[in-house]
PDB file of C-alpha atoms in Angstrom:
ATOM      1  CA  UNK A 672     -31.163 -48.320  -0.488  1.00  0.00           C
ATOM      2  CA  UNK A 673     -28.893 -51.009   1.580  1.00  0.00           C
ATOM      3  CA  UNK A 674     -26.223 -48.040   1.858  1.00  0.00           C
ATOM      4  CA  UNK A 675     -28.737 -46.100   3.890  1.00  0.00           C
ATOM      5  CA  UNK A 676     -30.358 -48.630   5.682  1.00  0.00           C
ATOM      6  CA  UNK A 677     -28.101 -48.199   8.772  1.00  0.00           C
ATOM      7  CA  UNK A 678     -27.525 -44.500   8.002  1.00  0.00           C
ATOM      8  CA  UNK A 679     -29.121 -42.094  10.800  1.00  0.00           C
ATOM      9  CA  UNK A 680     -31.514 -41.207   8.334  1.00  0.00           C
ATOM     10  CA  UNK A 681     -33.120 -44.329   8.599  1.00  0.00           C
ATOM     11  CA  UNK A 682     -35.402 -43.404  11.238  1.00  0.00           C
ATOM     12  CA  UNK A 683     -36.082 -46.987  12.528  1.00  0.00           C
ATOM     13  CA  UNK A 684     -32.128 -47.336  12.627  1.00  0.00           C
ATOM     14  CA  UNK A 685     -31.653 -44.220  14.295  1.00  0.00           C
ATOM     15  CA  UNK A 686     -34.277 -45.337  17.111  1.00  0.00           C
ATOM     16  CA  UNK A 687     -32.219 -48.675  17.320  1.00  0.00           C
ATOM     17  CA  UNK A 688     -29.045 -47.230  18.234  1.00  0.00           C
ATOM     18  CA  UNK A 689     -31.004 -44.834  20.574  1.00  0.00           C
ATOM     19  CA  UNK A 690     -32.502 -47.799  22.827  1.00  0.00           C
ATOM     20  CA  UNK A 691     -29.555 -49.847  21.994  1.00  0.00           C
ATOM     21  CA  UNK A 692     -27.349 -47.150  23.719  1.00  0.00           C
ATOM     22  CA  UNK A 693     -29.556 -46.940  26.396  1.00  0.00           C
ATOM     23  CA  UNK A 694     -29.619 -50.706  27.540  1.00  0.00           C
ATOM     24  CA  UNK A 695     -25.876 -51.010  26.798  1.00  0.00           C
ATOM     25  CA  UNK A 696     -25.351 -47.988  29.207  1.00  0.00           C
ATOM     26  CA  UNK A 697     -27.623 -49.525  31.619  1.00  0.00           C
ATOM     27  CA  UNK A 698     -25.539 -52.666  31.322  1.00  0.00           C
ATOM     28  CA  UNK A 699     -22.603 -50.754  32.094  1.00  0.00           C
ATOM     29  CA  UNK A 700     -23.526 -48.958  34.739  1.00  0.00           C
ATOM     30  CA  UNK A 701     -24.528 -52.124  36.442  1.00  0.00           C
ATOM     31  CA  UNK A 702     -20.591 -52.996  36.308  1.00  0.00           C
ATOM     32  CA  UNK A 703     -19.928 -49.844  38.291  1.00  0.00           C
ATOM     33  CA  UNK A 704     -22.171 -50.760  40.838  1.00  0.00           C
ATOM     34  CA  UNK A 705     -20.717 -54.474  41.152  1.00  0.00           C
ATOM     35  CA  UNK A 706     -17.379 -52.670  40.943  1.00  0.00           C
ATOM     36  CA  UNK A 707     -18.513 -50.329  43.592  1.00  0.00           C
ATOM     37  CA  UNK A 708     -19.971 -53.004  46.155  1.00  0.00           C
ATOM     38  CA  UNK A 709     -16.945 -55.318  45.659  1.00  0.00           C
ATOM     39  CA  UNK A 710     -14.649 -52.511  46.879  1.00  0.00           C
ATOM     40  CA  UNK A 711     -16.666 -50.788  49.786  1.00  0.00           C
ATOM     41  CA  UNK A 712     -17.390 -54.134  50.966  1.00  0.00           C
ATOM     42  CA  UNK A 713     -13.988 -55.482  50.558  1.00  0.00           C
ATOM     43  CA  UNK A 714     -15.539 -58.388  48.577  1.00  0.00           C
ATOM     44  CA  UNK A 715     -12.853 -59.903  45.890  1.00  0.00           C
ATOM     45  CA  UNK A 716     -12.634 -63.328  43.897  1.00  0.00           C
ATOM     46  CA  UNK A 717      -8.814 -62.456  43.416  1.00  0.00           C
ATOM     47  CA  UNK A 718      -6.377 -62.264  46.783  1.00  0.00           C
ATOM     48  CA  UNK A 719      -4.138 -59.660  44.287  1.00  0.00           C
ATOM     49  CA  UNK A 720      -7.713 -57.545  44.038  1.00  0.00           C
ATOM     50  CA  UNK A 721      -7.249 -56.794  47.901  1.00  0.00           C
ATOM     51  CA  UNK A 722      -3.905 -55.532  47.248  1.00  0.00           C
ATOM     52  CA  UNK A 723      -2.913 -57.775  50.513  1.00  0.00           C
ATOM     53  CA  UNK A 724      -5.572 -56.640  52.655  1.00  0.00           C
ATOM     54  CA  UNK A 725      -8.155 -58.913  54.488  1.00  0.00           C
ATOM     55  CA  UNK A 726     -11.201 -59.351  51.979  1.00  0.00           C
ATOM     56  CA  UNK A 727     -14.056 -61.661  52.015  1.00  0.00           C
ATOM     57  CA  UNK A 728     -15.026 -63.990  48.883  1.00  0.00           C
ATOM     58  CA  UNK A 729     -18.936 -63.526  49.181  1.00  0.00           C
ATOM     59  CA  UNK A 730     -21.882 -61.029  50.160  1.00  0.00           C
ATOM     60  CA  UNK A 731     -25.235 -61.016  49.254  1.00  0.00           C
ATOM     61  CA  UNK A 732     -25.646 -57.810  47.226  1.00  0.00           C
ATOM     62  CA  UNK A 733     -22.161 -58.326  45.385  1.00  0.00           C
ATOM     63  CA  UNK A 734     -23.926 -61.600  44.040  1.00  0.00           C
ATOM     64  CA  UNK A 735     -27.365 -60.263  43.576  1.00  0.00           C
ATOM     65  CA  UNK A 736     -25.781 -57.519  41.310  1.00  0.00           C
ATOM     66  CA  UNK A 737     -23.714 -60.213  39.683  1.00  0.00           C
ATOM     67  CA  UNK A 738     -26.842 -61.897  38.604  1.00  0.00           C
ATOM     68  CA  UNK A 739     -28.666 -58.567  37.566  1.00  0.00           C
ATOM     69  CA  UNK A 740     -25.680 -58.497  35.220  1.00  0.00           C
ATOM     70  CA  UNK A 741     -25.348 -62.159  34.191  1.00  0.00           C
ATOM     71  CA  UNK A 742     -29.031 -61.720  33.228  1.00  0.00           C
ATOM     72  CA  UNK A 743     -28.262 -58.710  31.320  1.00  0.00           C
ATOM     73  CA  UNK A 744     -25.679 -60.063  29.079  1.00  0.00           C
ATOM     74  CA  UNK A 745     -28.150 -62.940  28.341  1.00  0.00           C
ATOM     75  CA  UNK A 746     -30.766 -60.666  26.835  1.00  0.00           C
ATOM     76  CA  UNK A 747     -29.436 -57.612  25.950  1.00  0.00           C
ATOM     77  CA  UNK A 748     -26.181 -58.620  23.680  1.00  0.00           C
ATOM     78  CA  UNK A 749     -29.714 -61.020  21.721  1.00  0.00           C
ATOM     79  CA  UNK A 750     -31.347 -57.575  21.770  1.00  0.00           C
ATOM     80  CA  UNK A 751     -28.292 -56.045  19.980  1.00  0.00           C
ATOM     81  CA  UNK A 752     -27.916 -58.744  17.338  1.00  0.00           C
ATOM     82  CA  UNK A 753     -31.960 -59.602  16.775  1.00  0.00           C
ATOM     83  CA  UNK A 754     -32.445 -55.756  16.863  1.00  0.00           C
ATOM     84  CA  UNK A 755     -29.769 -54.951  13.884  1.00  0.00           C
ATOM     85  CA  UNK A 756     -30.839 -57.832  12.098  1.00  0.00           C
ATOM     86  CA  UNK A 757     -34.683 -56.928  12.294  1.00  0.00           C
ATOM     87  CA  UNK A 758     -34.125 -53.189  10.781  1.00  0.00           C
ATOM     88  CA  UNK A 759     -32.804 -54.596   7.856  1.00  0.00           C
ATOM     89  CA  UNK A 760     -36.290 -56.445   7.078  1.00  0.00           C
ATOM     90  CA  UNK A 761     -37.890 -52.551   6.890  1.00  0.00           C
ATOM     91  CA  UNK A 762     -40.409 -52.640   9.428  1.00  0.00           C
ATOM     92  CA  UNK A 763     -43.276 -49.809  10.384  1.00  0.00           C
ATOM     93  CA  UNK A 764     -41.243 -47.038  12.644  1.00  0.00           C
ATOM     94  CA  UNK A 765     -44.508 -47.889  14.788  1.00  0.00           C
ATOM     95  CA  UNK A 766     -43.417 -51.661  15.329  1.00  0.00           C
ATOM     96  CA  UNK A 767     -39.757 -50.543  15.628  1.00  0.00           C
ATOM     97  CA  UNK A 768     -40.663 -48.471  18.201  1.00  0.00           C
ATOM     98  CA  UNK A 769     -42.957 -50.404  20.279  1.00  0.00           C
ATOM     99  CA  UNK A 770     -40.266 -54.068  19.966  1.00  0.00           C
ATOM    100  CA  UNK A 771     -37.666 -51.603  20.947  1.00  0.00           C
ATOM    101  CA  UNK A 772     -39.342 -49.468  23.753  1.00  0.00           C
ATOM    102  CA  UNK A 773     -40.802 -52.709  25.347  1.00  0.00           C
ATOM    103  CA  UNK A 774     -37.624 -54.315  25.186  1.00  0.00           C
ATOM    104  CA  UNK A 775     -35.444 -51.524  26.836  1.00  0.00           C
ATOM    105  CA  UNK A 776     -38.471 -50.541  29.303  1.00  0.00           C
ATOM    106  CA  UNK A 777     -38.727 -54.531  30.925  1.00  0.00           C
ATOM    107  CA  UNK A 778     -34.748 -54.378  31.014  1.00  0.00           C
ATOM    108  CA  UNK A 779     -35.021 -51.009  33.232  1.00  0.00           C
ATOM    109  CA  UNK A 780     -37.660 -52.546  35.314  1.00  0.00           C
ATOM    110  CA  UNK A 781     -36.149 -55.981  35.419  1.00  0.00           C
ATOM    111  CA  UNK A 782     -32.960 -54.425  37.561  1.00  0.00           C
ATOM    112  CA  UNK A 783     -35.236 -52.407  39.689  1.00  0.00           C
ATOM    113  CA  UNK A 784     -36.731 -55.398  40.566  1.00  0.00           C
ATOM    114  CA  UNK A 785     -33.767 -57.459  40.496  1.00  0.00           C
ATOM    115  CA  UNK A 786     -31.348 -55.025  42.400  1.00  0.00           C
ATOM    116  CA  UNK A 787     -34.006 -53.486  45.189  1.00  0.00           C
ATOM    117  CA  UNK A 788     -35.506 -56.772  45.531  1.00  0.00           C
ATOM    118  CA  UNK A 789     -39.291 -56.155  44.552  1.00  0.00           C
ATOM    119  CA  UNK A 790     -41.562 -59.497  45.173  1.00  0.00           C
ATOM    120  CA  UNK A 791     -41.926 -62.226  42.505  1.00  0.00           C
ATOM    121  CA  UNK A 792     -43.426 -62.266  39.883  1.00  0.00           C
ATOM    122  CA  UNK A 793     -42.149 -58.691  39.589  1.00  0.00           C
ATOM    123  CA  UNK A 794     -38.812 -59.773  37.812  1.00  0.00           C
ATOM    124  CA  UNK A 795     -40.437 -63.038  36.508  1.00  0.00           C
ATOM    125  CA  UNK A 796     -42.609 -60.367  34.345  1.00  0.00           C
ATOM    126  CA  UNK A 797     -40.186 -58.323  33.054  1.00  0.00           C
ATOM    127  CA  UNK A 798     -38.055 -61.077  32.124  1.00  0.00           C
ATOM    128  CA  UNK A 799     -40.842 -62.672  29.855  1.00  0.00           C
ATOM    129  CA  UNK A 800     -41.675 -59.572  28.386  1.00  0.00           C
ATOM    130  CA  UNK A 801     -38.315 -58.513  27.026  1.00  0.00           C
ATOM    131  CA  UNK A 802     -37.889 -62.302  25.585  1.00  0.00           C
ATOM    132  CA  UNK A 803     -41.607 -61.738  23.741  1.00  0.00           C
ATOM    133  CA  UNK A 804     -39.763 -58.821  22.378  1.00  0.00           C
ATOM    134  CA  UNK A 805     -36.498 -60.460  21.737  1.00  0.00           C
ATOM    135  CA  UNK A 806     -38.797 -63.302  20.142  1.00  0.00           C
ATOM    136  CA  UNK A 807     -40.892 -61.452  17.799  1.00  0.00           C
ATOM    137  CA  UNK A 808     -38.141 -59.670  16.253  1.00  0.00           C
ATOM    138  CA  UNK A 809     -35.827 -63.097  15.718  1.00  0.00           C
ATOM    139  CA  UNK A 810     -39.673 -64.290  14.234  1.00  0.00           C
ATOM    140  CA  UNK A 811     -40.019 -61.520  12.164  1.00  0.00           C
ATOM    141  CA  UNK A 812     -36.394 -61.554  10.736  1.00  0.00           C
ATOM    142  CA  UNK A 813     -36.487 -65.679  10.211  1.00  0.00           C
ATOM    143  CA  UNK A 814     -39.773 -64.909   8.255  1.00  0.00           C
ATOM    144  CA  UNK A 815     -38.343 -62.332   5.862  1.00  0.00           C
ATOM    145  CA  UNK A 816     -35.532 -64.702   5.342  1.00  0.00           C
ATOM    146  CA  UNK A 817     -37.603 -67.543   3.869  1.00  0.00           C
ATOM    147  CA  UNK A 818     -38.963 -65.178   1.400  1.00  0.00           C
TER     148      UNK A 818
END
């Protein structure tokens, strides 16, 4: 059985690397868009970045998306690792799918809210969602553990 545990026939595996995909490319699209700000707005940390042009060290939506992605890295690569580690404890393919879906929908929502910038406690919400998430399936993993 442990040799197709992370086999695509595994359905709860094969909806893991679906969302896991998703928020990773989410992640990484956010670097194109940090890429993409630094550059039209001539915004660099690095004087060789500006290839010897004038450039300026700060602007508001270079940091803003800097955060967005700071953020990301702090949940999602937890999602990643507590994710993995929770399909090997077997769970329903209807708790798999809600921890995941939940997870990856606050994510989505949390740099909409981040990046456009909706009102608190808009991005507050999301945040604490995702970590419930994040949370139950570390729980839920530590519990099968002490077994």
């Amino acid at each position: 059985m442990a040799a197709s545990l992370f086999s695509l026939d595994n359905h709860v595996f094969r909806l893991y690397t679906t969302y896991a995909a998703a928020v990773t490319l989410k992640m990484m699209c956010l670097s194109l868009r940090v890429g993409y700000l630094r550059v039209t707005r001539k915004v660099f940390m690095n004087k060789e970045d500006a290839h010897g042009k004038p450039f300026v060290k700060q602007d508001d939506d270079v940091d803003r998306a800097l955060r967005c992605h700071r953020n990301d890295l702090e949940n999602i690569v937890p999602f990643l690792i507590l994710g993995l580690m929770y399909v090997t404890t077997g769970p329903s393919v209807f708790a798999a799918t809600w921890h995941f879906r939940v997870f990856v929908a606050s994510r989505f929502f949390h740099t909409v809210a981040y990046l456009t910038p909706l009102p608190q406690p808009c991005r507050a919400l999301s945040f604490v969602i995702g970590l419930v998430a994040n949370i139950s399936m570390g729980v839920q993993v530590l519990m099968n553990g002490m077994v």
